[in-house]
GROMACS .gro file of C-alpha atoms in nm:
model
  428
    1MET     CA    1  16.179  10.115  -3.663
    2MET     CA    2  16.461  10.264  -3.425
    3ILE     CA    3  16.567   9.973  -3.164
    4THR     CA    4  16.664  10.158  -2.846
    5GLU     CA    5  17.003  10.040  -2.769
    6LYS     CA    6  16.894   9.833  -2.394
    7TYR     CA    7  16.652   9.597  -2.628
    8SER     CA    8  16.939   9.563  -2.885
    9SER     CA    9  17.154   9.442  -2.597
   10ARG     CA   10  16.871   9.233  -2.443
   11LEU     CA   11  16.810   9.106  -2.835
   12TYR     CA   12  17.181   9.026  -2.941
   13LEU     CA   13  17.242   8.852  -2.538
   14SER     CA   14  16.895   8.595  -2.626
   15VAL     CA   15  17.016   8.525  -2.925
   16VAL     CA   16  17.375   8.457  -2.871
   17ILE     CA   17  17.192   8.165  -2.584
   18MET     CA   18  16.967   8.021  -2.805
   19ILE     CA   19  17.275   7.969  -3.017
   20MET     CA   20  17.490   7.802  -2.713
   21PHE     CA   21  17.194   7.636  -2.607
   22GLY     CA   22  17.133   7.440  -2.981
   23PHE     CA   23  17.495   7.359  -2.991
   24THR     CA   24  17.529   7.210  -2.654
   25SER     CA   25  17.210   7.018  -2.686
   26CYS     CA   26  17.336   6.858  -3.112
   27ASN     CA   27  17.652   6.798  -2.937
   28ASN     CA   28  17.536   6.628  -2.626
   29THR     CA   29  17.322   6.437  -2.828
   30GLU     CA   30  17.528   6.132  -2.938
   31HIS     CA   31  17.385   5.919  -3.189
   32ASN     CA   32  17.538   5.539  -3.274
   33THR     CA   33  17.643   5.478  -2.959
   34LEU     CA   34  17.600   5.287  -2.637
   35THR     CA   35  17.512   5.406  -2.260
   36ASP     CA   36  17.731   5.238  -1.951
   37GLN     CA   37  17.438   5.135  -1.794
   38GLU     CA   38  17.297   4.949  -2.192
   39LYS     CA   39  17.658   4.812  -2.236
   40ALA     CA   40  17.577   4.643  -1.915
   41GLU     CA   41  17.298   4.570  -1.993
   42GLY     CA   42  17.397   4.368  -2.272
   43TRP     CA   43  17.270   4.589  -2.563
   44GLN     CA   44  17.536   4.571  -2.876
   45LEU     CA   45  17.501   4.829  -3.172
   46LEU     CA   46  17.437   4.690  -3.526
   47PHE     CA   47  17.561   5.011  -3.706
   48ASP     CA   48  17.868   5.200  -3.558
   49GLY     CA   49  17.765   5.536  -3.727
   50GLU     CA   50  18.084   5.508  -3.996
   51THR     CA   51  18.116   5.181  -4.158
   52LEU     CA   52  17.899   4.926  -4.258
   53ASN     CA   53  18.074   4.649  -4.118
   54GLY     CA   54  17.879   4.400  -4.030
   55TRP     CA   55  17.630   4.391  -4.341
   56ARG     CA   56  17.633   4.250  -4.620
   57ASP     CA   57  17.379   4.153  -4.939
   58TYR     CA   58  17.100   3.919  -4.848
   59ASN     CA   59  17.228   3.586  -5.011
   60GLY     CA   60  17.557   3.744  -5.030
   61ILE     CA   61  17.923   3.727  -4.909
   62ALA     CA   62  17.968   4.110  -4.941
   63LEU     CA   63  17.781   4.439  -4.976
   64THR     CA   64  17.703   4.556  -5.247
   65GLY     CA   65  17.432   4.829  -5.286
   66PRO     CA   66  17.254   5.048  -5.301
   67TRP     CA   67  17.316   5.179  -4.947
   68GLU     CA   68  17.575   5.368  -4.772
   69VAL     CA   69  17.694   5.576  -4.453
   70VAL     CA   70  17.584   5.965  -4.450
   71ASP     CA   71  17.604   6.172  -4.200
   72GLY     CA   72  17.574   5.907  -3.912
   73THR     CA   73  17.300   5.723  -4.069
   74ILE     CA   74  17.261   5.447  -4.362
   75GLN     CA   75  17.113   5.528  -4.606
   76ALA     CA   76  16.933   5.354  -4.853
   77ASN     CA   77  17.003   5.541  -5.233
   78GLY     CA   78  16.664   5.423  -5.361
   79HIS     CA   79  16.793   5.216  -5.614
   80GLY     CA   80  16.611   4.864  -5.513
   81SER     CA   81  16.361   4.690  -5.570
   82ASP     CA   82  16.111   4.426  -5.471
   83ALA     CA   83  16.339   4.140  -5.596
   84SER     CA   84  16.658   4.316  -5.491
   85GLY     CA   85  16.777   4.614  -5.242
   86TYR     CA   86  16.798   4.417  -4.952
   87ILE     CA   87  17.096   4.369  -4.683
   88VAL     CA   88  17.135   4.154  -4.382
   89THR     CA   89  17.384   4.151  -4.089
   90ASP     CA   90  17.627   3.865  -4.072
   91LYS     CA   91  17.486   3.716  -3.717
   92MET     CA   92  17.178   3.584  -3.646
   93TYR     CA   93  16.923   3.678  -3.362
   94GLU     CA   94  16.672   3.455  -3.188
   95ASN     CA   95  16.493   3.649  -2.912
   96PHE     CA   96  16.576   3.972  -2.870
   97GLU     CA   97  16.436   4.360  -2.854
   98ILE     CA   98  16.597   4.529  -3.117
   99THR     CA   99  16.545   4.945  -3.116
  100TRP     CA  100  16.639   5.189  -3.416
  101ASP     CA  101  16.588   5.543  -3.546
  102TRP     CA  102  16.445   5.569  -3.921
  103LYS     CA  103  16.317   5.819  -4.134
  104ILE     CA  104  16.180   5.785  -4.495
  105SER     CA  105  16.161   5.988  -4.820
  106LYS     CA  106  15.802   6.101  -4.926
  107GLY     CA  107  15.614   5.840  -5.062
  108GLY     CA  108  15.896   5.664  -4.975
  109ASN     CA  109  15.873   5.269  -4.840
  110SER     CA  110  16.093   5.024  -4.661
  111GLY     CA  111  16.099   4.784  -4.355
  112LEU     CA  112  16.301   4.637  -4.100
  113LEU     CA  113  16.273   4.225  -4.125
  114TYR     CA  114  16.370   4.002  -3.859
  115HIS     CA  115  16.431   3.628  -3.840
  116VAL     CA  116  16.605   3.605  -4.180
  117LEU     CA  117  16.644   3.328  -4.363
  118GLU     CA  118  16.960   3.267  -4.637
  119ARG     CA  119  16.935   3.000  -4.854
  120PRO     CA  120  16.938   2.948  -5.274
  121GLN     CA  121  16.548   2.877  -5.334
  122PHE     CA  122  16.441   3.185  -5.130
  123ALA     CA  123  16.477   3.440  -5.379
  124VAL     CA  124  16.422   3.753  -5.122
  125PRO     CA  125  16.449   3.779  -4.742
  126TYR     CA  126  16.037   3.830  -4.739
  127ILE     CA  127  15.909   3.515  -4.784
  128THR     CA  128  16.055   3.385  -4.516
  129GLY     CA  129  16.121   3.634  -4.219
  130PRO     CA  130  15.801   3.924  -4.084
  131GLU     CA  131  15.871   4.257  -4.145
  132TYR     CA  132  15.771   4.606  -3.916
  133GLN     CA  133  15.643   4.805  -4.247
  134LEU     CA  134  15.768   5.148  -4.274
  135ILE     CA  135  15.611   5.350  -4.527
  136ASP     CA  136  15.485   5.702  -4.628
  137ASP     CA  137  15.099   5.665  -4.590
  138ASP     CA  138  15.044   6.009  -4.656
  139ASN     CA  139  15.190   6.059  -4.998
  140PHE     CA  140  15.257   5.703  -5.103
  141ALA     CA  141  15.194   5.693  -5.500
  142GLU     CA  142  14.912   5.408  -5.433
  143PRO     CA  143  14.635   5.326  -5.258
  144LEU     CA  144  14.733   5.155  -4.951
  145GLU     CA  145  14.528   4.839  -4.796
  146ASP     CA  146  14.528   4.827  -4.412
  147TRP     CA  147  14.786   4.563  -4.415
  148GLN     CA  148  15.051   4.764  -4.591
  149ARG     CA  149  15.040   5.072  -4.383
  150CYS     CA  150  15.325   5.166  -4.147
  151GLY     CA  151  15.372   4.961  -3.831
  152VAL     CA  152  15.206   4.714  -3.930
  153ASP     CA  153  15.311   4.360  -3.891
  154TYR     CA  154  15.360   4.343  -4.263
  155ALA     CA  155  15.047   4.147  -4.420
  156MET     CA  156  14.972   3.976  -4.033
  157HIS     CA  157  14.890   4.205  -3.772
  158LEU     CA  158  14.778   4.572  -3.747
  159PRO     CA  159  14.762   4.828  -3.482
  160ASP     CA  160  14.475   5.036  -3.373
  161PHE     CA  161  14.558   5.300  -3.605
  162SER     CA  162  14.419   5.583  -3.399
  163LYS     CA  163  14.648   5.511  -3.153
  164ILE     CA  164  14.974   5.544  -3.363
  165THR     CA  165  15.191   5.838  -3.367
  166ILE     CA  166  15.439   5.850  -3.688
  167ASN     CA  167  15.586   6.143  -3.771
  168PRO     CA  168  15.582   6.274  -4.158
  169ALA     CA  169  15.856   6.149  -4.439
  170GLY     CA  170  16.163   6.342  -4.357
  171GLN     CA  171  16.135   6.317  -3.990
  172TRP     CA  172  16.306   6.127  -3.719
  173ASN     CA  173  16.097   5.834  -3.600
  174ASN     CA  174  16.214   5.564  -3.327
  175SER     CA  175  16.070   5.168  -3.356
  176LYS     CA  176  16.080   4.939  -3.140
  177ILE     CA  177  16.062   4.508  -3.194
  178ILE     CA  178  16.073   4.265  -2.879
  179PHE     CA  179  16.071   3.899  -2.980
  180ASP     CA  180  16.083   3.702  -2.636
  181ASN     CA  181  16.037   3.300  -2.746
  182GLY     CA  182  15.743   3.380  -2.919
  183HIS     CA  183  15.528   3.649  -2.720
  184VAL     CA  184  15.604   3.991  -2.934
  185THR     CA  185  15.558   4.317  -2.894
  186TYR     CA  186  15.578   4.642  -3.143
  187PHE     CA  187  15.633   5.011  -3.051
  188MET     CA  188  15.665   5.331  -3.255
  189ASN     CA  189  15.779   5.640  -3.106
  190GLY     CA  190  15.725   5.484  -2.778
  191LYS     CA  191  15.422   5.356  -2.780
  192LYS     CA  192  15.304   5.002  -2.756
  193THR     CA  193  15.129   4.938  -3.111
  194ILE     CA  194  15.090   4.519  -3.159
  195GLU     CA  195  15.096   4.281  -2.942
  196PHE     CA  196  15.062   3.886  -3.063
  197ASP     CA  197  15.224   3.527  -3.012
  198ALA     CA  198  15.341   3.381  -3.337
  199TRP     CA  199  15.315   3.010  -3.417
  200SER     CA  200  14.984   3.036  -3.246
  201ASP     CA  201  14.655   2.916  -3.383
  202ASP     CA  202  14.491   3.251  -3.491
  203TRP     CA  203  14.902   3.319  -3.637
  204PHE     CA  204  14.850   2.999  -3.867
  205ASN     CA  205  14.552   3.095  -3.970
  206ARG     CA  206  14.595   3.465  -4.081
  207LYS     CA  207  14.944   3.316  -4.201
  208ASN     CA  208  14.777   3.053  -4.455
  209SER     CA  209  14.466   3.258  -4.537
  210GLY     CA  210  14.613   3.599  -4.684
  211LYS     CA  211  14.972   3.716  -4.855
  212TRP     CA  212  15.201   3.391  -4.736
  213GLY     CA  213  14.946   3.121  -4.779
  214HIS     CA  214  15.247   3.006  -5.093
  215ALA     CA  215  15.494   3.084  -4.852
  216PRO     CA  216  15.500   2.775  -4.716
  217GLU     CA  217  15.860   2.863  -4.457
  218TYR     CA  218  15.696   3.166  -4.393
  219GLY     CA  219  15.794   3.376  -3.974
  220LEU     CA  220  15.858   2.943  -3.913
  221ALA     CA  221  16.251   3.026  -3.819
  222ARG     CA  222  16.319   3.082  -3.437
  223LYS     CA  223  16.620   3.272  -3.574
  224GLY     CA  224  16.741   3.471  -3.810
  225LEU     CA  225  16.951   3.784  -3.930
  226ILE     CA  226  16.790   4.111  -3.961
  227CYS     CA  227  16.774   4.295  -4.258
  228LEU     CA  228  16.658   4.661  -4.389
  229GLN     CA  229  16.496   4.672  -4.709
  230ASP     CA  230  16.580   4.966  -5.020
  231HIS     CA  231  16.222   4.964  -5.199
  232GLY     CA  232  16.308   5.167  -5.469
  233TYR     CA  233  16.299   5.496  -5.228
  234PRO     CA  234  16.593   5.666  -5.035
  235ALA     CA  235  16.528   5.581  -4.646
  236TRP     CA  236  16.782   5.678  -4.345
  237PHE     CA  237  16.857   5.432  -4.062
  238ARG     CA  238  17.033   5.480  -3.717
  239ASN     CA  239  17.073   5.380  -3.378
  240ILE     CA  240  17.024   5.012  -3.431
  241LYS     CA  241  17.055   4.842  -3.067
  242ILE     CA  242  16.947   4.478  -3.015
  243LYS     CA  243  16.978   4.312  -2.675
  244GLU     CA  244  16.913   3.915  -2.677
  245LEU     CA  245  16.737   3.741  -2.483
  246PRO     CA  246  16.757   3.393  -2.278
  247ARG     CA  247  16.589   3.099  -2.472
  248LYS     CA  248  16.351   2.886  -2.299
  249ALA     CA  249  16.310   2.505  -2.297
  250GLU     CA  250  16.013   2.351  -2.379
  251GLU     CA  251  15.856   1.999  -2.373
  252VAL     CA  252  15.630   1.914  -2.653
  253ASN     CA  253  15.430   1.625  -2.730
  254LEU     CA  254  15.423   1.667  -3.074
  255PHE     CA  255  15.080   1.396  -3.168
  256ASN     CA  256  14.819   1.456  -2.961
  257GLY     CA  257  14.646   1.076  -3.063
  258VAL     CA  258  14.303   1.206  -3.128
  259ASP     CA  259  14.441   1.437  -3.547
  260LEU     CA  260  14.690   1.587  -3.735
  261GLN     CA  261  14.650   1.964  -3.515
  262GLY     CA  262  15.072   2.134  -3.484
  263TRP     CA  263  15.126   1.906  -3.860
  264GLU     CA  264  15.112   1.990  -4.252
  265LYS     CA  265  15.069   1.733  -4.527
  266TYR     CA  266  15.270   1.740  -4.816
  267GLY     CA  267  15.207   1.517  -5.144
  268THR     CA  268  14.896   1.310  -5.186
  269GLU     CA  269  14.979   1.045  -4.991
  270LEU     CA  270  14.760   0.875  -4.660
  271TRP     CA  271  14.825   1.057  -4.291
  272TYR     CA  272  14.564   0.968  -4.047
  273VAL     CA  273  14.512   0.886  -3.710
  274LYS     CA  274  14.364   0.578  -3.543
  275ASP     CA  275  14.345   0.390  -3.228
  276SER     CA  276  14.555   0.678  -3.135
  277LEU     CA  277  14.827   0.591  -3.339
  278LEU     CA  278  14.961   0.842  -3.636
  279ILE     CA  279  14.995   0.645  -3.989
  280CYS     CA  280  15.132   0.696  -4.284
  281GLU     CA  281  15.056   0.467  -4.561
  282SER     CA  282  15.079   0.491  -4.971
  283GLY     CA  283  14.858   0.663  -5.151
  284PRO     CA  284  14.750   0.579  -5.499
  285ASP     CA  285  14.971   0.762  -5.675
  286LYS     CA  286  15.277   0.615  -5.494
  287GLN     CA  287  15.492   0.935  -5.464
  288TYR     CA  288  15.658   1.077  -5.187
  289GLY     CA  289  15.455   1.208  -4.909
  290TYR     CA  290  15.555   1.437  -4.597
  291LEU     CA  291  15.364   1.522  -4.291
  292ALA     CA  292  15.577   1.797  -4.130
  293THR     CA  293  15.564   1.994  -3.805
  294ARG     CA  294  15.433   2.336  -3.863
  295LYS     CA  295  15.663   2.481  -3.624
  296TYR     CA  296  16.074   2.495  -3.658
  297TYR     CA  297  16.283   2.267  -3.395
  298ASP     CA  298  16.650   2.351  -3.403
  299ASP     CA  299  16.853   2.211  -3.107
  300PHE     CA  300  16.626   1.946  -2.961
  301ASP     CA  301  16.587   1.587  -2.827
  302LEU     CA  302  16.366   1.399  -2.970
  303THR     CA  303  16.223   1.044  -2.874
  304VAL     CA  304  16.002   0.880  -3.113
  305GLU     CA  305  15.826   0.513  -3.122
  306PHE     CA  306  15.701   0.321  -3.464
  307LYS     CA  307  15.595   0.001  -3.614
  308GLN     CA  308  15.706  -0.091  -3.970
  309GLU     CA  309  15.407  -0.292  -4.192
  310SER     CA  310  15.380  -0.396  -4.546
  311ASP     CA  311  15.739  -0.204  -4.662
  312GLY     CA  312  15.844   0.039  -4.360
  313ASN     CA  313  16.086   0.340  -4.593
  314SER     CA  314  16.041   0.602  -4.436
  315GLY     CA  315  16.246   0.825  -4.218
  316ILE     CA  316  16.210   1.153  -3.989
  317PHE     CA  317  16.373   1.490  -4.100
  318ILE     CA  318  16.549   1.717  -3.951
  319ARG     CA  319  16.622   2.085  -3.992
  320SER     CA  320  16.380   2.076  -4.316
  321PHE     CA  321  16.226   2.289  -4.526
  322VAL     CA  322  15.962   2.241  -4.804
  323GLU     CA  323  15.916   2.388  -5.130
  324GLU     CA  324  15.596   2.457  -5.290
  325ASP     CA  325  15.655   2.184  -5.568
  326VAL     CA  326  15.632   1.912  -5.241
  327LYS     CA  327  16.033   1.833  -5.229
  328ILE     CA  328  16.188   1.816  -4.892
  329ASN     CA  329  16.549   1.980  -4.830
  330GLY     CA  330  16.724   1.878  -4.509
  331TRP     CA  331  16.857   1.585  -4.296
  332GLN     CA  332  16.675   1.217  -4.305
  333VAL     CA  333  16.721   0.968  -4.014
  334GLU     CA  334  16.663   0.671  -4.150
  335VAL     CA  335  16.355   0.464  -4.086
  336ALA     CA  336  16.407   0.165  -4.344
  337PRO     CA  337  16.370  -0.254  -4.378
  338THR     CA  338  16.665  -0.413  -4.246
  339GLY     CA  339  16.939  -0.397  -4.366
  340PHE     CA  340  16.890  -0.054  -4.481
  341ASP     CA  341  17.107   0.153  -4.210
  342THR     CA  342  16.808   0.289  -3.982
  343GLY     CA  343  16.927   0.511  -3.768
  344GLY     CA  344  17.174   0.624  -4.065
  345ILE     CA  345  17.139   1.019  -4.169
  346TYR     CA  346  17.087   1.064  -4.547
  347GLU     CA  347  17.118   1.432  -4.660
  348SER     CA  348  16.797   1.458  -4.936
  349TYR     CA  349  17.008   1.647  -5.127
  350GLY     CA  350  17.358   1.696  -5.284
  351ARG     CA  351  17.580   1.496  -5.073
  352GLY     CA  352  17.349   1.205  -4.960
  353TRP     CA  353  17.436   0.953  -4.711
  354LEU     CA  354  17.625   1.138  -4.467
  355ILE     CA  355  17.678   0.807  -4.250
  356GLN     CA  356  17.581   0.521  -4.250
  357ILE     CA  357  17.533   0.298  -3.975
  358PRO     CA  358  17.783  -0.011  -3.911
  359ASP     CA  359  17.635  -0.329  -4.039
  360GLU     CA  360  17.667  -0.545  -3.730
  361LYS     CA  361  17.403  -0.288  -3.594
  362GLU     CA  362  17.122  -0.381  -3.836
  363SER     CA  363  16.992  -0.636  -3.589
  364ILE     CA  364  16.895  -0.356  -3.372
  365LEU     CA  365  16.614  -0.331  -3.553
  366LYS     CA  366  16.260  -0.488  -3.461
  367TYR     CA  367  16.140  -0.509  -3.810
  368GLY     CA  368  15.720  -0.575  -3.747
  369ASP     CA  369  15.748  -0.466  -3.385
  370TRP     CA  370  15.792  -0.161  -3.221
  371ASN     CA  371  16.135   0.039  -3.194
  372THR     CA  372  16.185   0.376  -2.990
  373MET     CA  373  16.445   0.598  -3.221
  374ARG     CA  374  16.660   0.857  -2.994
  375ILE     CA  375  16.739   1.239  -3.239
  376ARG     CA  376  16.966   1.439  -3.041
  377VAL     CA  377  17.068   1.745  -3.264
  378GLN     CA  378  17.260   2.048  -3.083
  379GLY     CA  379  17.463   2.279  -3.337
  380GLU     CA  380  17.649   2.094  -3.570
  381ASN     CA  381  17.643   1.772  -3.384
  382VAL     CA  382  17.361   1.475  -3.438
  383GLN     CA  383  17.363   1.168  -3.288
  384THR     CA  384  17.068   0.899  -3.260
  385TRP     CA  385  16.992   0.551  -3.090
  386LEU     CA  386  16.774   0.276  -3.171
  387ASN     CA  387  16.602   0.111  -2.935
  388GLY     CA  388  16.871   0.222  -2.680
  389GLU     CA  389  17.198   0.148  -2.877
  390LYS     CA  390  17.384   0.415  -3.000
  391MET     CA  391  17.393   0.439  -3.414
  392VAL     CA  392  17.550   0.727  -3.515
  393ASN     CA  393  17.722   1.044  -3.387
  394ILE     CA  394  17.800   1.267  -3.633
  395ASN     CA  395  17.972   1.662  -3.630
  396ASP     CA  396  17.861   1.882  -3.974
  397GLU     CA  397  17.905   2.226  -4.019
  398LYS     CA  398  17.644   2.259  -4.294
  399ILE     CA  399  17.364   2.108  -4.055
  400GLY     CA  400  17.492   2.336  -3.840
  401ALA     CA  401  17.391   2.615  -4.026
  402GLY     CA  402  17.026   2.440  -4.088
  403GLN     CA  403  16.732   2.552  -3.933
  404GLY     CA  404  16.365   2.400  -3.972
  405ARG     CA  405  16.090   2.170  -3.956
  406ILE     CA  406  16.084   1.796  -3.865
  407ALA     CA  407  15.887   1.597  -4.087
  408LEU     CA  408  15.803   1.235  -4.132
  409GLN     CA  409  15.824   1.032  -4.486
  410ILE     CA  410  15.646   0.851  -4.696
  411HIS     CA  411  15.874   0.645  -4.963
  412ASP     CA  412  15.786   0.644  -5.357
  413GLY     CA  413  15.703   0.331  -5.475
  414GLY     CA  414  15.396   0.208  -5.311
  415GLY     CA  415  15.337  -0.002  -5.100
  416ILE     CA  416  15.445   0.120  -4.771
  417LYS     CA  417  15.272   0.152  -4.416
  418VAL     CA  418  15.448   0.269  -4.060
  419LEU     CA  419  15.235   0.335  -3.747
  420TRP     CA  420  15.412   0.569  -3.506
  421ARG     CA  421  15.317   0.709  -3.121
  422ASN     CA  422  15.459   0.882  -2.884
  423LEU     CA  423  15.643   1.168  -3.003
  424ARG     CA  424  15.777   1.392  -2.772
  425LEU     CA  425  16.041   1.602  -2.810
  426VAL     CA  426  16.266   1.860  -2.564
  427THR     CA  427  16.452   2.188  -2.735
  428LEU     CA  428  16.754   2.192  -2.568
   0.00000   0.00000   0.00000
């Protein structure tokens, strides 16, 4: 077909304009950068577009793969598995707004996790930190349950799938999480999809009745690492931006005087409420027993009243976590009979006594009567008072890196009975 000279000129001009427009548009899209306004608002980049600085293996000290930078993206090579292939930020985040672009391979599976904790006892990050699921629903090799689908709070909360819009495999999507002092909101491609309150009764019911029923520390951390997952499929990430939000102080009454709401029992020893008192007592097994808060408390000022009957060998654990075999890991502020360092600090694994009280302070304990213990924990510093008298003041790097629950202990051996009341805490 013959094309006139006039039409040919117009066509040529149109092509030139389209090329110029496309070239200009591509160059105006600067990925992995912050605008002046974003900088002023406190946003930070977690990926500079050129290196993986600030990222490393989960439970590791360096980055060994299977991740690399490709064309301004963080690329998961697809060599990971359920047991490996996770990378985490060097820095921990508590309250934040995070946004990122992502795309996934056909049939692919990945995710972004937050509040992830690292300890030798935690082989994989997902037993500690919640996951924003990223997966190719349409082409995944196996049928998916709703709690496994793209955009869910994995195995916990679901979006309204009729209102969620996700671009297909190979195309870019944008996701966002806002975690504001326990109030959590998820977004997909600019639309709010999920909203819930972490550590509410509903949250714990979901946790304990589903996949995480045998993962006692799942989702409890108030701060932790950001984690990306290579689950055996290629995936790409870019424009990972985070803005930290302020912490709000709380005043918490840990014991309501009626029941054990807010606590979880571990072991077979006895914990019960009588006459508005919380009572721990040795059971027939005469083993260690623990009553731990459902929530984590990291920096706080705690006061507790206790009265020792029979053998008063007990303790108050701080920043502790529970293993499946009912073993507790953390640091114990000692509660014991006279002569056994009530108010001192003992590490339940590894180092033993970190600091004991001076001998002349043993008489401060009123055995068989009510005592008041105060514990202040902030960063690496722990201070204790007994009946208004300073007992210890210690700075310890390992304590500073710890997170976890407050827990009361029954020592093994039998014959122990301790009464507790007025357990009040202020977060710092």
